[in-house]
N, CA, C and O atoms as a DFTB+ gen file, in Angstrom:
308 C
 N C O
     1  1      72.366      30.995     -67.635
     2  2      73.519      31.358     -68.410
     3  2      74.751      31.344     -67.507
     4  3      74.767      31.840     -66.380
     5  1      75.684      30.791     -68.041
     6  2      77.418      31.014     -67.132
     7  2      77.937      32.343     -66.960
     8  3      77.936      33.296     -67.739
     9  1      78.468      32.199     -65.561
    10  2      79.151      33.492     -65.470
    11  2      80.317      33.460     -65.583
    12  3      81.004      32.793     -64.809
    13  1      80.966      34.354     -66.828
    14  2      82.189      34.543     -66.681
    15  2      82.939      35.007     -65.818
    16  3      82.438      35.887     -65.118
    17  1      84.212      34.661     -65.570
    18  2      84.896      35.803     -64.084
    19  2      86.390      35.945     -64.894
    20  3      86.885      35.102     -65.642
    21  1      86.843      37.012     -64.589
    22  2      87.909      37.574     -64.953
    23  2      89.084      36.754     -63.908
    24  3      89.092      36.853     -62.681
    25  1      89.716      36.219     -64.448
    26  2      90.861      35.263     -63.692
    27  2      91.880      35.592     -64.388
    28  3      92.205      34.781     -65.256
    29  1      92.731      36.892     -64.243
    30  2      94.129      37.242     -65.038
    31  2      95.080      36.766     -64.155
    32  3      96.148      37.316     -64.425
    33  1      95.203      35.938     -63.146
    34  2      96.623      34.954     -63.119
    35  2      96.169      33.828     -63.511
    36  3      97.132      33.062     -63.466
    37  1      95.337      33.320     -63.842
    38  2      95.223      31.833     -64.560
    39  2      95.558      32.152     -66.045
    40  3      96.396      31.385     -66.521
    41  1      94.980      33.339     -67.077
    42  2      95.455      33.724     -68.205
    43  2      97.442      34.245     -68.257
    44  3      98.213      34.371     -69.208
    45  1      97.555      34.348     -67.366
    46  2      99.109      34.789     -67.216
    47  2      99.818      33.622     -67.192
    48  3     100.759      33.386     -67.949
    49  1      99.308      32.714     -66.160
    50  2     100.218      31.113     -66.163
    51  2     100.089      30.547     -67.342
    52  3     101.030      30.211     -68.062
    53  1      98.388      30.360     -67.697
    54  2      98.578      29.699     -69.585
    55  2      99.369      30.354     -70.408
    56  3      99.875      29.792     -71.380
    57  1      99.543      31.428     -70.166
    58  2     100.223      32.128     -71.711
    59  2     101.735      31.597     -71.088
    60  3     102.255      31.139     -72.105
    61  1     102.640      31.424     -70.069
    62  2     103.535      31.137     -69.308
    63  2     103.765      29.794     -70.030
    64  3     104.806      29.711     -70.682
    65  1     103.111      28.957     -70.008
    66  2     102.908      27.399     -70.119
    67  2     103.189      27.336     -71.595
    68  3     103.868      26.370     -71.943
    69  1     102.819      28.142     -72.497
    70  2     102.763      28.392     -74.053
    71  2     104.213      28.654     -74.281
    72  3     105.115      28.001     -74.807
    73  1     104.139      29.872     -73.691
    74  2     105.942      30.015     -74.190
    75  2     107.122      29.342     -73.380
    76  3     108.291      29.485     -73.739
    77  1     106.692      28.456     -72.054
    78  2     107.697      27.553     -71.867
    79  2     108.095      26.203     -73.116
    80  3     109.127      25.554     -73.287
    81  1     106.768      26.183     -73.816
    82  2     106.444      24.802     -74.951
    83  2     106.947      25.586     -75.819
    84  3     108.071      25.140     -76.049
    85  1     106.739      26.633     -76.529
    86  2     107.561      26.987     -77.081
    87  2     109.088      26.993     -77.834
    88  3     109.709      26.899     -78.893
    89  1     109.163      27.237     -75.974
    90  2     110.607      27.137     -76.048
    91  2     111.249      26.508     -75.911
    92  3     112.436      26.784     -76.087
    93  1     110.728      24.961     -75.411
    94  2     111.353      23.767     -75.085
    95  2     111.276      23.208     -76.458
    96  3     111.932      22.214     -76.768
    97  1     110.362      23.924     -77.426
    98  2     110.493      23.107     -78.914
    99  2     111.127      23.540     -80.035
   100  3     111.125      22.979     -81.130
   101  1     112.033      25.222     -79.534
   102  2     113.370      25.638     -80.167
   103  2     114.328      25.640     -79.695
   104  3     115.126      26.577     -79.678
   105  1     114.494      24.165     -79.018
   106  2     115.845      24.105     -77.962
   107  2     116.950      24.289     -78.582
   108  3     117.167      23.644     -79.608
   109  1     117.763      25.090     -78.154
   110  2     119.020      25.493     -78.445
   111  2     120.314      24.812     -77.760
   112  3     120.720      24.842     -76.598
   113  1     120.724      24.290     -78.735
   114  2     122.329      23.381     -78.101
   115  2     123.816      24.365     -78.537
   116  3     124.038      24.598     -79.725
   117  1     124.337      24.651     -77.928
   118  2     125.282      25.619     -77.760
   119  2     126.607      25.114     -78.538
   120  3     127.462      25.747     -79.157
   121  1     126.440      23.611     -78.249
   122  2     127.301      22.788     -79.043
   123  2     127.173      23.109     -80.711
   124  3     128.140      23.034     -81.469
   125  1     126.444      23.306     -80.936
   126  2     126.408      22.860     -82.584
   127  2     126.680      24.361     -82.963
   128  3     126.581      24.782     -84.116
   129  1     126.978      25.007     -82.047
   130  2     127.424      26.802     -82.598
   131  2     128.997      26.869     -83.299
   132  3     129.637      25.826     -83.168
   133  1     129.426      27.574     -83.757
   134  2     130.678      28.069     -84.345
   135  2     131.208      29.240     -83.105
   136  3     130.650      30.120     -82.448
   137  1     132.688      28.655     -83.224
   138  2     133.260      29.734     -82.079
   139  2     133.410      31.185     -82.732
   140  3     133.934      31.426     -83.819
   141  1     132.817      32.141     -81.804
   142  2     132.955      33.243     -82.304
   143  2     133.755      33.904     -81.779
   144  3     133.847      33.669     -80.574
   145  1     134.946      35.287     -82.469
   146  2     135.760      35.769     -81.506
   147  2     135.849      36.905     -81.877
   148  3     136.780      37.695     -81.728
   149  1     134.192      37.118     -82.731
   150  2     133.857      38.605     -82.879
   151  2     133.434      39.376     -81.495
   152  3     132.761      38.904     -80.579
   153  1     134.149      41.016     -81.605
   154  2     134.409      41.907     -80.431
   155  2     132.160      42.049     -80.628
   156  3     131.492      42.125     -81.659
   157  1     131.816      42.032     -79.513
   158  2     130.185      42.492     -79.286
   159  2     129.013      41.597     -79.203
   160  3     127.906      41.959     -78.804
   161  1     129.449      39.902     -79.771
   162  2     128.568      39.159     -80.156
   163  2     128.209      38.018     -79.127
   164  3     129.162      37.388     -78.669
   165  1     127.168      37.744     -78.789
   166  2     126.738      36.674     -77.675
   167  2     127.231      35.928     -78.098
   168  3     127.171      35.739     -79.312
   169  1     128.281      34.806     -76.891
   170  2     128.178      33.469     -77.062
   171  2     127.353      32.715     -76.824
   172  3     126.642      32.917     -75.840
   173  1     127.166      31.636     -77.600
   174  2     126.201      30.603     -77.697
   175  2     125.844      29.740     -76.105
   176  3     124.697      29.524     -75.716
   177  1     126.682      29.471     -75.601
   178  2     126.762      29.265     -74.166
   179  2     125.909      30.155     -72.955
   180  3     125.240      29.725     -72.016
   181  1     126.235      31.683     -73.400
   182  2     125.320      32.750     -72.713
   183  2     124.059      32.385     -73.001
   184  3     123.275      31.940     -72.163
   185  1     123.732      32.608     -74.565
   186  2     122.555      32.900     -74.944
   187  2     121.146      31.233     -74.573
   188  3     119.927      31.094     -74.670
   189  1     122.481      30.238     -74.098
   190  2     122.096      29.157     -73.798
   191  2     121.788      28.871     -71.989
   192  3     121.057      27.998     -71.521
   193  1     122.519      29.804     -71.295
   194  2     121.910      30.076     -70.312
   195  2     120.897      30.944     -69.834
   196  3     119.986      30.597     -69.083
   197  1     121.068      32.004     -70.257
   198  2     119.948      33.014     -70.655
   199  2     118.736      32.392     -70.728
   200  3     117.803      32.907     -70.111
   201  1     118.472      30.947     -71.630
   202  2     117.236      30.696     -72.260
   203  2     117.207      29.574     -71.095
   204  3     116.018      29.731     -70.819
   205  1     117.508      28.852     -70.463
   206  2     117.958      28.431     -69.188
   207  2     116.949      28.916     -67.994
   208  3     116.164      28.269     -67.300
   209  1     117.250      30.193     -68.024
   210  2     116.805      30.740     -66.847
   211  2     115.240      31.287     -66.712
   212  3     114.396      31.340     -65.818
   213  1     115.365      31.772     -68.512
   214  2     113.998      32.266     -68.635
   215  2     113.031      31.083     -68.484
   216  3     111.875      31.349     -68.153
   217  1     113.371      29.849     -68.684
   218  2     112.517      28.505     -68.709
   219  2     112.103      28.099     -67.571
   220  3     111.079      27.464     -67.318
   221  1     113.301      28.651     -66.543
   222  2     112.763      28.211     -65.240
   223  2     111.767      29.408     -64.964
   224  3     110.898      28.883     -64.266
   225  1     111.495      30.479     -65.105
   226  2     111.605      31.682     -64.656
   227  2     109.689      31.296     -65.088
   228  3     108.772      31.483     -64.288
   229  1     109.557      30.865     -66.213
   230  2     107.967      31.011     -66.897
   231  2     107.372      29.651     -66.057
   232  3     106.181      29.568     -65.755
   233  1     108.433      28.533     -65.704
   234  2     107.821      27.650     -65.061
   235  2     107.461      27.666     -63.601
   236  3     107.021      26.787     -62.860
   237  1     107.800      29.008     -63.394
   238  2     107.624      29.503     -61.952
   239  2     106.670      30.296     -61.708
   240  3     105.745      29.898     -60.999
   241  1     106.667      31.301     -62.113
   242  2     105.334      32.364     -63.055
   243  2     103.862      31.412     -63.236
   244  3     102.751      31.570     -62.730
   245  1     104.515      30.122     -64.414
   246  2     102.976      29.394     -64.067
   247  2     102.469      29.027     -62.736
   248  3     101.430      29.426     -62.211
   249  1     103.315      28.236     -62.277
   250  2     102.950      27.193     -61.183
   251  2     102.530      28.173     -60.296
   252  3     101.526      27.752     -59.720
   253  1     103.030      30.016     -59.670
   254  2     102.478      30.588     -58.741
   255  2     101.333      31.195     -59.591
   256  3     100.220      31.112     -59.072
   257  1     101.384      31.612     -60.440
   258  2      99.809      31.801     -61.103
   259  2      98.539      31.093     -60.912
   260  3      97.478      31.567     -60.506
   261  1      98.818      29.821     -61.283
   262  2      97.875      28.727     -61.192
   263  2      97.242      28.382     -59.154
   264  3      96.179      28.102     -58.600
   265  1      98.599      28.624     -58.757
   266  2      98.679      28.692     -57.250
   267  2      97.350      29.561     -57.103
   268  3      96.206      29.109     -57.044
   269  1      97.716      30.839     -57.060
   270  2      96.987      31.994     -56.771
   271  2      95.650      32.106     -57.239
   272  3      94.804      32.760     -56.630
   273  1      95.391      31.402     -58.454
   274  2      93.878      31.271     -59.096
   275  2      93.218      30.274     -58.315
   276  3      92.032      30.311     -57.987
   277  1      94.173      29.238     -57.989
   278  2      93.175      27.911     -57.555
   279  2      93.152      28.739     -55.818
   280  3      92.385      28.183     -55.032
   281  1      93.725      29.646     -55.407
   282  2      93.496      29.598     -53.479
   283  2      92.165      31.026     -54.042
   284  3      91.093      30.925     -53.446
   285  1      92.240      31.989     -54.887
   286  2      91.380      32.590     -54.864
   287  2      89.437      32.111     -55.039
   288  3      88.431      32.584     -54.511
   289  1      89.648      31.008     -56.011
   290  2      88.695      30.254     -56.573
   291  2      88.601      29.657     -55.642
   292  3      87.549      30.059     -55.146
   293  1      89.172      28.616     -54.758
   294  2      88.954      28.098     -53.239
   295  2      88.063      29.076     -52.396
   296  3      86.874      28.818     -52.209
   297  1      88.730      30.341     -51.830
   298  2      88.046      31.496     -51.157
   299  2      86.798      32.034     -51.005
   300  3      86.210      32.500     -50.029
   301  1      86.381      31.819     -52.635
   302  2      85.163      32.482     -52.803
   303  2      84.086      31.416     -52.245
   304  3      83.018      31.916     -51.895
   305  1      84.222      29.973     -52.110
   306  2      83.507      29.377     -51.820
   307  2      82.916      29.081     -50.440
   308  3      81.997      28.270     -50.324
């Protein structure tokens, strides 16, 4: 029978990888917004960097996740 092993940075990078696809497939163009010059309200530009950063941010998260699973899984051997 297989043994399962608990690998929670390889489950952290996939779920990472999910909501980078995600989010690359509700891309937001800042252009097609209406200027707003209501007092409190995000501009489209912010909310377009914002989503910017978080994209890099999950594609970083994966790649050291995946890092860390594949040198641990290396180790044991």
């Amino acid at each position: 029978m297989s043994k399962f092993a608990n690998n929670s940075m390889a489950m952290l990078a996939t779920i990472s990888i999910v909501v980078l696809i995600a989010s690359i497939i509700g891309f937001f163009n800042p252009g097609n917004c209406p200027v707003s010059t209501e007092v409190g309200w995000t501009s489209c530009q912010a909310i377009a960097e914002e989503r910017r950063i978080a994209s890099w941010a999950l594609l970083l998260l994966s790649v050291v996740g995946f890092a860390v699973s594949f040198v641990r899984r290396r180790s044991r051997r």
